[in-house]
Amino acid sequence: MKVGIVGAGLGGLLAGAYLSSEGFEVEIFEKLPFAGGRFTSMNYRGYEISTGALHMIPHGRRGPLGRMLKELGCDVEIVDSKPEGEILWNGEREMLTRKSFSWFDVLRLNIEFFMNKLGRKRTLEEFARGLSEKSYLYVRSFLGWSFSIFPEQMMFEKIVPIFRRTEVYGGPGVPVGGCKAVTESLVEIIESSSGRVHLRKEVKAIKSGEKAKFILEKEKKEYDLVISDVGHRITSELLGEELGNHPSESRGVKYTIAIDEPFIGHTGVLFVLGKNIAGMNEVTNADENLGRKHMLQVHQPLRNGSREEIIRGLRDIKEILRGYSFEVLAVQSYRGDWPVNRVMAGMDMGNRTRHDNIFVVGDGAKGEDIEVDGIALGVENVLEALL
Ligand code: AMP
């Protein structure tokens, strides 16, 4: 069976790796000169600057992506974060444990889970406003870091499955070699099972039918099955179809900082409370080869993506890193066709299209989990339908 995949981002490559190992004839078309989309990196002055995502897998080795990479025999080591997190609030740092929050706030959370089961519909903002200041700010910072959203943008019920998964799988991990190690090893698997990844080849249109066709610059290609890794909106544009309402994207900015001495000093996330930036991790503590010295990745959710918002984030960084010798290597702002998330967390649109032989994977068609672990679950849904 011939499979054509649009886009060599993580979703396209993961689907391609499984299907080519199962004997499908896989061809992936990528318009850029490199594979990996938002999940790879470029070396700049000795630092692996990720193209999009952080060098991080939300549930580390044990989560859906870690499990699938292992099943595929990918040669990638994932260093699970220890501790999972720390909080920075009012200049004080504190390890994140259950004891970080008052029993009253924990009780409120459990009541909200119960009320949610009974049908209460509230945004996370409405819920979190009833908590102590510290817990409220933590909710903001967690959502900003993990989903690039503000609490009024997400319903409480959307967080429930993700919260449960975090209880099962635990916190994040850093792939040794960064995002690039993951996507490069998927390309290797595809090519060693005679699949092909064509770079600099843009799919200009998709024609539906019993055999779906890709229209490229100078050629047409025919497939039994098409998988699109470019989200529902661009996929329907390629099909020349109206999609109707599309949920909003989430925007954000990532600052990559070179720092002479470690600031965080461990492999976990430092959640920053009460600031414009939501958090940071120091990935060189998990893999020293990711940077010539130490490297911090700082993330901030954006409302409108204005210069002022970004300047406020840079001011936060300057204040927090006062006394350290550091340099801002990159400021990457994600929106438009390169958002943080093609649709806001919890609004993903499933993997099917109106055509039986055309599926969407990747961001915007995630399963019920965070970021790349959600992408892995979305790919798994498609594989279940096909295998
Ligand atoms: P990501 O942004 O990580 O989800 O990956 C999606 C990938 O699809 C990126 O590497 C894009 O460059 C690629 N892409 C987007 N549109 C097209 C297209 N029409 N043809 C081929 N590749 C595409």
Tab-separated table of C-alpha atoms and ligand atoms in Angstrom:
chain	number	residue	atom	x	y	z
A	1	MET	CA	0.000	0.000	0.000
A	2	LYS	CA	1.366	3.422	-0.953
A	3	VAL	CA	1.320	6.181	1.648
A	4	GLY	CA	2.074	9.828	0.892
A	5	ILE	CA	2.840	12.107	3.844
A	6	VAL	CA	2.789	15.930	3.702
A	7	GLY	CA	5.372	17.410	6.063
A	8	ALA	CA	8.331	15.894	7.904
A	9	GLY	CA	7.467	17.247	11.364
A	10	LEU	CA	7.352	14.890	14.339
A	11	GLY	CA	3.823	13.573	13.536
A	12	GLY	CA	4.618	12.863	9.878
A	13	LEU	CA	7.900	11.157	10.723
A	14	LEU	CA	6.439	9.096	13.564
A	15	ALA	CA	3.559	7.883	11.374
A	16	GLY	CA	6.012	7.287	8.511
A	17	ALA	CA	8.375	5.271	10.726
A	18	TYR	CA	5.595	2.944	11.954
A	19	LEU	CA	4.044	2.472	8.533
A	20	SER	CA	7.325	1.853	6.726
A	21	SER	CA	8.335	-0.687	9.392
A	22	GLU	CA	4.976	-2.401	8.779
A	23	GLY	CA	5.775	-2.756	5.073
A	24	PHE	CA	3.828	0.240	3.697
A	25	GLU	CA	5.567	2.130	0.871
A	26	VAL	CA	6.070	5.515	2.490
A	27	GLU	CA	7.049	8.784	0.810
A	28	ILE	CA	7.288	11.991	2.855
A	29	PHE	CA	7.421	15.421	1.225
A	30	GLU	CA	8.938	18.315	3.125
A	31	LYS	CA	9.092	21.815	1.700
A	32	LEU	CA	12.078	22.910	3.813
A	33	PRO	CA	15.678	21.787	3.284
A	34	PHE	CA	15.606	19.858	6.586
A	35	ALA	CA	13.362	17.312	8.300
A	36	GLY	CA	11.916	17.723	11.791
A	37	GLY	CA	9.673	20.822	11.444
A	38	ARG	CA	9.305	22.431	14.857
A	39	PHE	CA	11.012	19.457	16.537
A	40	THR	CA	14.631	19.748	15.513
A	41	SER	CA	17.470	22.214	16.106
A	42	MET	CA	20.089	24.331	14.372
A	43	ASN	CA	23.567	24.782	15.739
A	44	TYR	CA	24.363	28.414	16.407
A	45	ARG	CA	27.753	29.271	17.915
A	46	GLY	CA	27.939	25.891	19.611
A	47	TYR	CA	24.341	25.837	20.927
A	48	GLU	CA	21.550	23.597	19.626
A	49	ILE	CA	18.732	26.120	19.185
A	50	SER	CA	15.487	24.226	18.762
A	51	THR	CA	13.377	25.258	15.776
A	52	GLY	CA	10.148	25.272	17.763
A	53	ALA	CA	9.442	23.010	20.720
A	54	LEU	CA	11.627	22.957	23.794
A	55	HIS	CA	14.192	20.153	24.030
A	56	MET	CA	11.735	18.325	26.230
A	57	ILE	CA	9.199	15.497	26.206
A	58	PRO	CA	6.348	16.273	28.644
A	59	HIS	CA	6.110	12.776	30.173
A	60	GLY	CA	9.710	11.753	29.589
A	61	ARG	CA	10.689	8.149	28.979
A	62	ARG	CA	7.447	6.629	30.255
A	63	GLY	CA	4.980	8.765	28.304
A	64	PRO	CA	3.371	7.989	24.929
A	65	LEU	CA	6.212	9.374	22.776
A	66	GLY	CA	8.917	7.698	24.877
A	67	ARG	CA	7.048	4.395	24.653
A	68	MET	CA	6.547	4.655	20.876
A	69	LEU	CA	10.185	5.569	20.232
A	70	LYS	CA	11.180	2.508	22.225
A	71	GLU	CA	8.756	0.281	20.294
A	72	LEU	CA	10.274	1.542	17.042
A	73	GLY	CA	13.788	0.808	18.307
A	74	CYS	CA	14.834	4.467	18.097
A	75	ASP	CA	18.279	5.062	19.355
A	76	VAL	CA	17.408	7.996	21.655
A	77	GLU	CA	18.065	8.230	25.353
A	78	ILE	CA	15.591	10.315	27.383
A	79	VAL	CA	16.797	11.742	30.699
A	80	ASP	CA	13.819	12.004	33.039
A	81	SER	CA	13.806	15.281	34.955
A	82	LYS	CA	14.826	15.255	38.574
A	83	PRO	CA	13.283	17.041	40.352
A	84	GLU	CA	10.246	17.404	38.088
A	85	GLY	CA	9.893	21.047	38.957
A	86	GLU	CA	10.733	23.985	41.122
A	87	ILE	CA	8.943	27.266	41.765
A	88	LEU	CA	10.413	30.765	41.708
A	89	TRP	CA	8.194	33.262	43.441
A	90	ASN	CA	9.044	36.653	44.946
A	91	GLY	CA	12.742	35.908	44.565
A	92	GLU	CA	12.500	32.640	46.556
A	93	ARG	CA	12.992	29.168	45.106
A	94	GLU	CA	11.177	26.090	46.345
A	95	MET	CA	11.103	22.500	45.067
A	96	LEU	CA	7.706	21.572	43.676
A	97	THR	CA	5.994	18.909	45.776
A	98	ARG	CA	2.438	18.287	46.914
A	99	LYS	CA	3.344	20.240	50.034
A	100	SER	CA	3.955	23.359	47.919
A	101	PHE	CA	0.202	24.005	48.023
A	102	SER	CA	-2.100	24.437	50.992
A	103	TRP	CA	-4.436	21.576	51.920
A	104	PHE	CA	-7.297	24.000	51.266
A	105	ASP	CA	-6.249	24.470	47.627
A	106	VAL	CA	-5.813	20.714	47.169
A	107	LEU	CA	-9.328	20.251	48.589
A	108	ARG	CA	-10.661	22.863	46.159
A	109	LEU	CA	-9.031	21.002	43.279
A	110	ASN	CA	-10.664	17.737	44.315
A	111	ILE	CA	-14.045	19.442	44.722
A	112	GLU	CA	-13.644	20.883	41.208
A	113	PHE	CA	-12.906	17.400	39.791
A	114	PHE	CA	-16.094	16.175	41.469
A	115	MET	CA	-18.194	19.125	40.309
A	116	ASN	CA	-16.819	18.695	36.828
A	117	LYS	CA	-18.090	15.107	36.806
A	118	LEU	CA	-21.486	16.459	37.791
A	119	GLY	CA	-21.371	18.778	34.775
A	120	ARG	CA	-19.998	22.073	36.106
A	121	LYS	CA	-18.439	24.040	33.247
A	122	ARG	CA	-15.867	26.625	34.296
A	123	THR	CA	-12.708	28.012	32.801
A	124	LEU	CA	-9.444	27.398	34.604
A	125	GLU	CA	-9.413	31.102	35.451
A	126	GLU	CA	-12.814	30.846	37.176
A	127	PHE	CA	-11.576	27.847	39.146
A	128	ALA	CA	-8.125	29.203	39.989
A	129	ARG	CA	-9.422	32.610	41.157
A	130	GLY	CA	-10.743	30.824	44.252
A	131	LEU	CA	-7.274	29.569	45.225
A	132	SER	CA	-4.543	31.240	47.249
A	133	GLU	CA	-2.328	33.682	45.338
A	134	LYS	CA	0.552	31.216	45.085
A	135	SER	CA	-1.623	28.408	43.692
A	136	TYR	CA	-3.344	30.799	41.283
A	137	LEU	CA	0.004	32.030	39.962
A	138	TYR	CA	1.252	28.453	39.657
A	139	VAL	CA	-1.781	27.520	37.525
A	140	ARG	CA	-0.996	30.503	35.248
A	141	SER	CA	2.643	29.618	35.016
A	142	PHE	CA	1.975	25.884	34.410
A	143	LEU	CA	-0.529	26.633	31.615
A	144	GLY	CA	1.779	29.218	30.069
A	145	TRP	CA	4.719	26.821	30.077
A	146	SER	CA	2.909	23.640	29.035
A	147	PHE	CA	0.303	24.965	26.592
A	148	SER	CA	1.160	28.595	25.923
A	149	ILE	CA	-2.254	29.716	27.066
A	150	PHE	CA	-3.800	31.870	29.776
A	151	PRO	CA	-6.254	30.272	32.254
A	152	GLU	CA	-9.319	32.014	30.830
A	153	GLN	CA	-8.609	30.333	27.464
A	154	MET	CA	-9.166	26.764	28.677
A	155	MET	CA	-12.087	24.939	30.265
A	156	PHE	CA	-11.276	23.050	33.466
A	157	GLU	CA	-12.589	19.786	31.976
A	158	LYS	CA	-9.887	19.861	29.277
A	159	ILE	CA	-7.144	19.615	31.851
A	160	VAL	CA	-8.644	16.566	33.586
A	161	PRO	CA	-7.326	13.806	31.243
A	162	ILE	CA	-3.933	15.517	31.049
A	163	PHE	CA	-3.743	15.819	34.831
A	164	ARG	CA	-4.563	12.099	35.152
A	165	ARG	CA	-1.864	11.184	32.638
A	166	THR	CA	0.702	13.228	34.550
A	167	GLU	CA	-0.199	11.228	37.661
A	168	VAL	CA	0.424	7.989	35.716
A	169	TYR	CA	3.512	8.925	33.702
A	170	GLY	CA	5.143	11.619	35.785
A	171	GLY	CA	6.926	14.717	34.613
A	172	PRO	CA	9.140	15.653	31.710
A	173	GLY	CA	12.371	14.374	30.243
A	174	VAL	CA	15.033	15.729	27.915
A	175	PRO	CA	16.100	13.690	24.879
A	176	VAL	CA	19.891	13.410	24.697
A	177	GLY	CA	20.849	15.234	21.498
A	178	GLY	CA	17.668	17.336	21.836
A	179	CYS	CA	14.636	17.294	19.533
A	180	LYS	CA	16.893	16.674	16.561
A	181	ALA	CA	18.076	13.299	17.893
A	182	VAL	CA	14.432	12.142	17.927
A	183	THR	CA	13.487	13.278	14.421
A	184	GLU	CA	16.827	12.190	12.908
A	185	SER	CA	16.431	8.729	14.322
A	186	LEU	CA	12.887	8.513	12.862
A	187	VAL	CA	14.256	9.496	9.434
A	188	GLU	CA	16.835	6.697	9.775
A	189	ILE	CA	14.118	4.161	10.553
A	190	ILE	CA	12.043	5.296	7.566
A	191	GLU	CA	14.970	5.150	5.179
A	192	SER	CA	16.227	1.812	6.468
A	193	SER	CA	12.781	0.314	5.737
A	194	SER	CA	12.933	1.734	2.192
A	195	GLY	CA	10.704	4.742	2.854
A	196	ARG	CA	11.786	8.089	1.406
A	197	VAL	CA	11.940	11.594	2.898
A	198	HIS	CA	12.085	14.137	0.045
A	199	LEU	CA	13.357	17.536	1.159
A	200	ARG	CA	12.672	20.836	-0.645
A	201	LYS	CA	9.515	19.351	-2.164
A	202	GLU	CA	6.342	21.237	-1.432
A	203	VAL	CA	2.946	19.622	-1.861
A	204	LYS	CA	0.990	22.320	-3.696
A	205	ALA	CA	-2.398	20.574	-3.649
A	206	ILE	CA	-4.036	17.305	-2.628
A	207	LYS	CA	-6.737	15.775	-4.855
A	208	SER	CA	-9.082	13.413	-3.060
A	209	GLY	CA	-10.401	10.217	-4.636
A	210	GLU	CA	-10.016	6.451	-4.339
A	211	LYS	CA	-6.371	7.151	-5.102
A	212	ALA	CA	-5.442	10.481	-3.530
A	213	LYS	CA	-2.992	12.609	-5.523
A	214	PHE	CA	-0.241	15.007	-4.497
A	215	ILE	CA	0.389	17.861	-6.871
A	216	LEU	CA	4.012	18.936	-6.632
A	217	GLU	CA	5.863	21.580	-8.627
A	218	LYS	CA	6.496	19.455	-11.706
A	219	GLU	CA	4.884	16.104	-10.981
A	220	LYS	CA	1.796	14.306	-9.719
A	221	LYS	CA	1.949	11.372	-7.322
A	222	GLU	CA	-0.772	8.852	-6.482
A	223	TYR	CA	-1.346	7.207	-3.098
A	224	ASP	CA	-3.764	4.758	-1.489
A	225	LEU	CA	-3.474	6.701	1.712
A	226	VAL	CA	-2.501	10.265	2.598
A	227	ILE	CA	-1.343	11.524	5.981
A	228	SER	CA	-1.005	15.224	6.470
A	229	ASP	CA	1.245	16.649	9.161
A	230	VAL	CA	0.313	20.265	8.527
A	231	GLY	CA	-2.859	20.595	10.599
A	232	HIS	CA	-6.506	20.685	9.513
A	233	ARG	CA	-6.522	24.268	8.262
A	234	ILE	CA	-3.628	23.925	5.784
A	235	THR	CA	-4.772	20.417	4.816
A	236	SER	CA	-8.205	21.692	3.796
A	237	GLU	CA	-6.543	24.558	1.887
A	238	LEU	CA	-4.441	21.969	0.016
A	239	LEU	CA	-7.646	20.020	-0.709
A	240	GLY	CA	-9.367	23.216	-1.875
A	241	GLU	CA	-12.126	22.662	0.678
A	242	GLU	CA	-13.857	24.893	3.222
A	243	LEU	CA	-13.119	23.789	6.763
A	244	GLY	CA	-15.639	25.933	8.634
A	245	ASN	CA	-14.756	27.118	12.107
A	246	HIS	CA	-11.199	26.470	13.143
A	247	PRO	CA	-10.197	26.923	16.789
A	248	SER	CA	-7.565	29.591	17.516
A	249	GLU	CA	-3.883	28.849	17.617
A	250	SER	CA	-1.727	29.509	20.657
A	251	ARG	CA	1.190	31.875	20.415
A	252	GLY	CA	4.336	32.232	22.387
A	253	VAL	CA	7.948	33.242	22.466
A	254	LYS	CA	11.008	31.226	23.367
A	255	TYR	CA	14.239	32.836	24.520
A	256	THR	CA	17.412	30.781	24.298
A	257	ILE	CA	20.039	31.967	26.759
A	258	ALA	CA	23.707	31.038	27.005
A	259	ILE	CA	24.867	31.302	30.588
A	260	ASP	CA	28.377	30.792	31.966
A	261	GLU	CA	27.355	29.095	35.222
A	262	PRO	CA	24.273	26.930	35.772
A	263	PHE	CA	21.320	28.944	37.058
A	264	ILE	CA	18.748	26.181	37.576
A	265	GLY	CA	21.310	23.488	38.353
A	266	HIS	CA	19.047	20.466	37.695
A	267	THR	CA	17.106	18.862	34.860
A	268	GLY	CA	13.598	19.931	35.955
A	269	VAL	CA	11.464	22.922	34.994
A	270	LEU	CA	11.683	26.157	36.971
A	271	PHE	CA	8.159	27.600	36.998
A	272	VAL	CA	8.301	31.369	37.323
A	273	LEU	CA	5.318	32.792	39.213
A	274	GLY	CA	3.851	36.250	38.769
A	275	LYS	CA	5.936	37.260	35.740
A	276	ASN	CA	5.396	37.497	31.995
A	277	ILE	CA	7.632	34.495	31.382
A	278	ALA	CA	6.122	31.196	32.505
A	279	GLY	CA	9.161	29.059	33.133
A	280	MET	CA	12.528	27.824	32.024
A	281	ASN	CA	14.650	24.704	31.826
A	282	GLU	CA	18.401	24.269	31.646
A	283	VAL	CA	18.757	21.455	29.169
A	284	THR	CA	22.553	21.309	29.374
A	285	ASN	CA	22.128	19.703	32.810
A	286	ALA	CA	20.615	16.683	31.005
A	287	ASP	CA	22.943	16.761	27.996
A	288	GLU	CA	26.021	18.954	28.171
A	289	ASN	CA	26.510	18.704	24.406
A	290	LEU	CA	23.421	20.835	23.757
A	291	GLY	CA	25.450	23.956	24.458
A	292	ARG	CA	29.049	25.148	24.570
A	293	LYS	CA	28.387	26.519	28.053
A	294	HIS	CA	25.002	26.240	29.796
A	295	MET	CA	21.782	26.791	27.895
A	296	LEU	CA	18.448	27.960	29.268
A	297	GLN	CA	15.199	27.780	27.315
A	298	VAL	CA	12.657	30.272	28.588
A	299	HIS	CA	9.038	30.266	27.462
A	300	GLN	CA	6.368	32.956	27.565
A	301	PRO	CA	2.790	32.734	26.277
A	302	LEU	CA	1.759	35.710	24.156
A	303	ARG	CA	-1.567	37.511	23.901
A	304	ASN	CA	-0.993	39.512	20.730
A	305	GLY	CA	2.677	38.913	19.927
A	306	SER	CA	3.551	42.597	20.184
A	307	ARG	CA	7.098	43.890	20.638
A	308	GLU	CA	6.084	45.264	24.067
A	309	GLU	CA	5.103	41.808	25.323
A	310	ILE	CA	8.474	40.430	24.270
A	311	ILE	CA	10.341	43.349	25.828
A	312	ARG	CA	8.492	42.655	29.106
A	313	GLY	CA	9.680	39.027	28.929
A	314	LEU	CA	13.275	40.092	28.307
A	315	ARG	CA	13.057	42.411	31.331
A	316	ASP	CA	11.921	39.475	33.494
A	317	ILE	CA	14.916	37.457	32.337
A	318	LYS	CA	17.306	40.305	33.081
A	319	GLU	CA	15.881	40.666	36.564
A	320	ILE	CA	15.899	36.945	37.347
A	321	LEU	CA	19.429	36.359	36.051
A	322	ARG	CA	20.874	39.448	37.768
A	323	GLY	CA	24.462	38.706	38.833
A	324	TYR	CA	24.946	35.950	36.223
A	325	SER	CA	26.959	36.339	33.043
A	326	PHE	CA	24.537	35.473	30.252
A	327	GLU	CA	23.685	36.262	26.649
A	328	VAL	CA	20.373	36.028	24.778
A	329	LEU	CA	21.159	33.853	21.752
A	330	ALA	CA	17.732	33.753	20.138
A	331	VAL	CA	14.242	35.180	20.530
A	332	GLN	CA	11.788	33.035	18.565
A	333	SER	CA	8.198	34.101	18.364
A	334	TYR	CA	5.667	31.515	17.215
A	335	ARG	CA	2.455	32.412	15.415
A	336	GLY	CA	0.755	32.212	12.004
A	337	ASP	CA	1.823	29.061	10.145
A	338	TRP	CA	4.408	28.465	12.896
A	339	PRO	CA	2.419	28.832	16.126
A	340	VAL	CA	3.192	27.171	19.450
A	341	ASN	CA	0.093	25.057	18.860
A	342	ARG	CA	-1.957	24.967	15.672
A	343	VAL	CA	-5.032	24.889	17.859
A	344	MET	CA	-5.248	25.764	21.514
A	345	ALA	CA	-4.766	22.914	23.963
A	346	GLY	CA	-7.861	20.801	24.419
A	347	MET	CA	-9.363	21.910	21.071
A	348	ASP	CA	-7.582	19.414	18.817
A	349	MET	CA	-9.746	18.305	15.939
A	350	GLY	CA	-9.156	14.546	15.729
A	351	ASN	CA	-7.301	12.708	13.010
A	352	ARG	CA	-9.986	12.095	10.422
A	353	THR	CA	-10.994	14.265	7.488
A	354	ARG	CA	-14.143	13.908	5.377
A	355	HIS	CA	-12.161	11.470	3.159
A	356	ASP	CA	-11.652	7.867	4.339
A	357	ASN	CA	-8.102	7.705	2.989
A	358	ILE	CA	-6.853	11.113	4.223
A	359	PHE	CA	-5.765	11.595	7.846
A	360	VAL	CA	-4.212	14.460	9.770
A	361	VAL	CA	-1.539	13.959	12.441
A	362	GLY	CA	0.734	16.327	14.343
A	363	ASP	CA	-0.121	19.439	16.203
A	364	GLY	CA	-3.783	20.351	15.796
A	365	ALA	CA	-4.700	16.644	15.611
A	366	LYS	CA	-3.273	15.512	18.921
A	367	GLY	CA	-4.682	12.885	21.252
A	368	GLU	CA	-5.504	13.796	24.836
A	369	ASP	CA	-2.098	14.784	26.063
A	370	ILE	CA	0.416	17.608	26.140
A	371	GLU	CA	2.491	18.740	23.163
A	372	VAL	CA	4.619	15.987	21.599
A	373	ASP	CA	3.067	13.288	23.797
A	374	GLY	CA	-0.298	14.401	22.384
A	375	ILE	CA	1.149	14.187	18.864
A	376	ALA	CA	2.270	10.614	19.615
A	377	LEU	CA	-1.260	9.680	20.778
A	378	GLY	CA	-2.758	11.223	17.611
A	379	VAL	CA	-0.424	9.098	15.468
A	380	GLU	CA	-1.411	6.057	17.517
A	381	ASN	CA	-5.094	6.756	16.773
A	382	VAL	CA	-4.359	6.772	13.034
A	383	LEU	CA	-2.314	3.571	13.289
A	384	GLU	CA	-5.187	1.889	15.154
A	385	ALA	CA	-7.526	2.809	12.317
A	386	LEU	CA	-5.097	1.469	9.702
A	387	LEU	CA	-3.343	-1.584	11.130
B	1	AMP	P1	5.520	20.898	12.265
B	1	AMP	O1	5.462	22.350	11.952
B	1	AMP	O2	6.620	20.539	13.196
B	1	AMP	O3	4.194	20.385	12.692
B	1	AMP	O4	5.869	20.146	10.906
B	1	AMP	C1	5.163	20.337	9.729
B	1	AMP	C2	6.148	20.273	8.574
B	1	AMP	O5	5.401	20.345	7.362
B	1	AMP	C3	7.121	21.422	8.533
B	1	AMP	O6	8.434	20.904	8.453
B	1	AMP	C4	6.743	22.213	7.286
B	1	AMP	O7	7.853	22.784	6.631
B	1	AMP	C5	6.109	21.133	6.433
B	1	AMP	N1	5.144	21.610	5.412
B	1	AMP	C6	4.154	22.532	5.588
B	1	AMP	N2	3.424	22.674	4.452
B	1	AMP	C7	3.970	21.815	3.548
B	1	AMP	C8	3.662	21.487	2.189
B	1	AMP	N3	2.637	22.062	1.549
B	1	AMP	N4	4.423	20.557	1.563
B	1	AMP	C9	5.466	19.952	2.216
B	1	AMP	N5	5.799	20.228	3.495
B	1	AMP	C10	5.068	21.129	4.161
